[in-house]
Amino acid sequence: MTLSRDALYLAAGVAGLAAAAFGAIGTPRMDVLGLGAVATIDGRPISREAADRAVQALSNDKRNAVTNADQEAVLERLIEEELLVQRGVALGLAETDLTARKAIVQSVLQLAIAERAGEAPGEAALKRFYAENAGMFTPAARLRASLVFVKRDAAGARRVASARAALAAGRPASALGDEQALTLPAALLSPTELRTYLGAALATAATQADVGAILVTEAADGWRLLRIDTKAPAPAARYEDVAAEVRAEWDRRADEAAVRAYIERLKRRARITRAA
């Protein structure tokens, strides 16, 4: 099911009005219509708390004092928003519109993450987390490799086999293969430097290969043979140098745990029937 152009324009217009309204008021003075509500729409209340938040958001941006007209504008925007939400639910958008479903899922996930907002790890906890996961924050090993290029011709396959045997026997790459525009420097290279010379695929394979391994790749112009000569593990990073990364990873895992716990609670409360 899709919304008509007029409905989309209306939704965009109300969203714009709401954004404008939420950017400018002071302390709320709205009358309560029913217990804890500032308005009801078809029996569904707009809570005083929601109105207070909207008014306060306006207050943060508004230079002048809040007026009654400002407060009334906020309430009208909340009413219009609720009308649109109710209409969307009535149209079945929560069930049929993928964009609406994704927005709902993301909003609920943010609620799940917000539940743990007060959980701030201390320095000791972060250092312990770093010690338990030091490998994640250690730079990748640097390596030295030998590269041979064999251009594509009638004897190409035979020459590749010969070059591979020579590399396995320890012969220098400079005495093998054909001239190539790009040669590897005789130095230890980081993964980033390797990608510059070899491209992403071959560089990734090289970082994962053992010393002595010979990798062969084929392209339109010929073959490239890479022998891994030396690998030098990078020293472990000091906690102080990667503290921001450690905190970011701790937060990421804590958010994932909060979301998973929230979903498991929802599962326990729900009646779920799965097809056999």
CSV table of N, CA and C in Angstrom, one decimal, residues 2 6 20 27 39-41 47-48 53 64-65 101 179 205 209 211 215 220 241 245 247-249 255 259 269:
chain,number,residue,atom,x,y,z
A,2,THR,N,0.5,2.2,-0.8
A,2,THR,CA,1.3,3.5,-0.9
A,2,THR,C,0.4,4.7,-0.6
A,6,ASP,N,-0.9,13.7,-2.3
A,6,ASP,CA,-1.4,14.7,-1.3
A,6,ASP,C,-1.2,14.2,0.1
A,20,ALA,N,9.5,23.1,13.2
A,20,ALA,CA,9.6,24.5,13.5
A,20,ALA,C,9.1,24.8,14.9
A,27,THR,N,8.5,27.6,29.5
A,27,THR,CA,7.8,26.7,30.4
A,27,THR,C,6.4,26.5,30.1
A,39,ALA,N,-4.6,16.8,25.7
A,39,ALA,CA,-5.6,16.7,24.7
A,39,ALA,C,-5.8,15.2,24.5
A,40,THR,N,-7.0,14.9,23.9
A,40,THR,CA,-7.3,13.5,23.5
A,40,THR,C,-7.8,13.5,22.1
A,41,ILE,N,-7.4,12.5,21.3
A,41,ILE,CA,-7.8,12.4,19.9
A,41,ILE,C,-8.4,11.0,19.7
A,47,SER,N,0.0,13.2,26.2
A,47,SER,CA,0.4,13.4,27.6
A,47,SER,C,1.0,14.7,27.9
A,48,ARG,N,0.9,15.2,29.2
A,48,ARG,CA,1.5,16.4,29.6
A,48,ARG,C,3.0,16.3,29.4
A,53,ARG,N,7.9,18.3,26.9
A,53,ARG,CA,9.2,18.1,26.1
A,53,ARG,C,9.2,19.0,24.9
A,64,ASN,N,12.7,35.1,22.5
A,64,ASN,CA,11.8,35.8,23.3
A,64,ASN,C,11.0,34.9,24.2
A,65,ALA,N,10.2,35.5,25.1
A,65,ALA,CA,9.4,34.7,26.1
A,65,ALA,C,8.4,33.9,25.3
A,101,ARG,N,7.5,0.3,8.8
A,101,ARG,CA,8.0,-0.8,9.7
A,101,ARG,C,9.4,-0.6,10.1
A,179,GLU,N,58.9,-7.5,-17.1
A,179,GLU,CA,59.0,-6.2,-16.5
A,179,GLU,C,57.6,-5.7,-16.0
A,205,ALA,N,44.6,-11.1,1.1
A,205,ALA,CA,45.1,-12.4,1.1
A,205,ALA,C,46.5,-12.5,1.6
A,209,ALA,N,48.1,-14.8,4.8
A,209,ALA,CA,48.9,-15.9,4.5
A,209,ALA,C,50.1,-16.1,5.4
A,211,VAL,N,54.2,-17.1,6.2
A,211,VAL,CA,55.5,-16.8,5.6
A,211,VAL,C,55.8,-18.0,4.7
A,215,LEU,N,51.1,-16.7,-3.5
A,215,LEU,CA,49.8,-16.4,-3.9
A,215,LEU,C,49.8,-16.1,-5.4
A,220,ALA,N,43.5,-9.7,-16.7
A,220,ALA,CA,43.5,-9.7,-18.2
A,220,ALA,C,44.8,-9.6,-18.8
A,241,ASP,N,46.7,5.1,24.1
A,241,ASP,CA,46.6,5.5,22.7
A,241,ASP,C,45.3,5.1,22.0
A,245,GLU,N,38.9,4.3,21.1
A,245,GLU,CA,38.4,3.1,20.3
A,245,GLU,C,37.9,2.1,21.3
A,247,ARG,N,36.5,2.6,24.3
A,247,ARG,CA,35.2,3.1,24.7
A,247,ARG,C,34.1,2.9,23.7
A,248,ALA,N,34.5,3.2,22.4
A,248,ALA,CA,33.5,3.0,21.3
A,248,ALA,C,33.1,1.6,21.2
A,249,GLU,N,34.1,0.7,21.3
A,249,GLU,CA,33.7,-0.8,21.2
A,249,GLU,C,32.9,-1.3,22.4
A,255,ASP,N,25.4,-1.7,23.7
A,255,ASP,CA,24.1,-1.4,22.9
A,255,ASP,C,23.6,-2.7,22.4
A,259,VAL,N,19.9,-4.3,23.3
A,259,VAL,CA,18.9,-4.6,22.3
A,259,VAL,C,18.5,-6.1,22.4
A,269,ARG,N,7.2,-12.3,26.6
A,269,ARG,CA,5.8,-11.8,26.9
A,269,ARG,C,4.8,-12.2,25.8
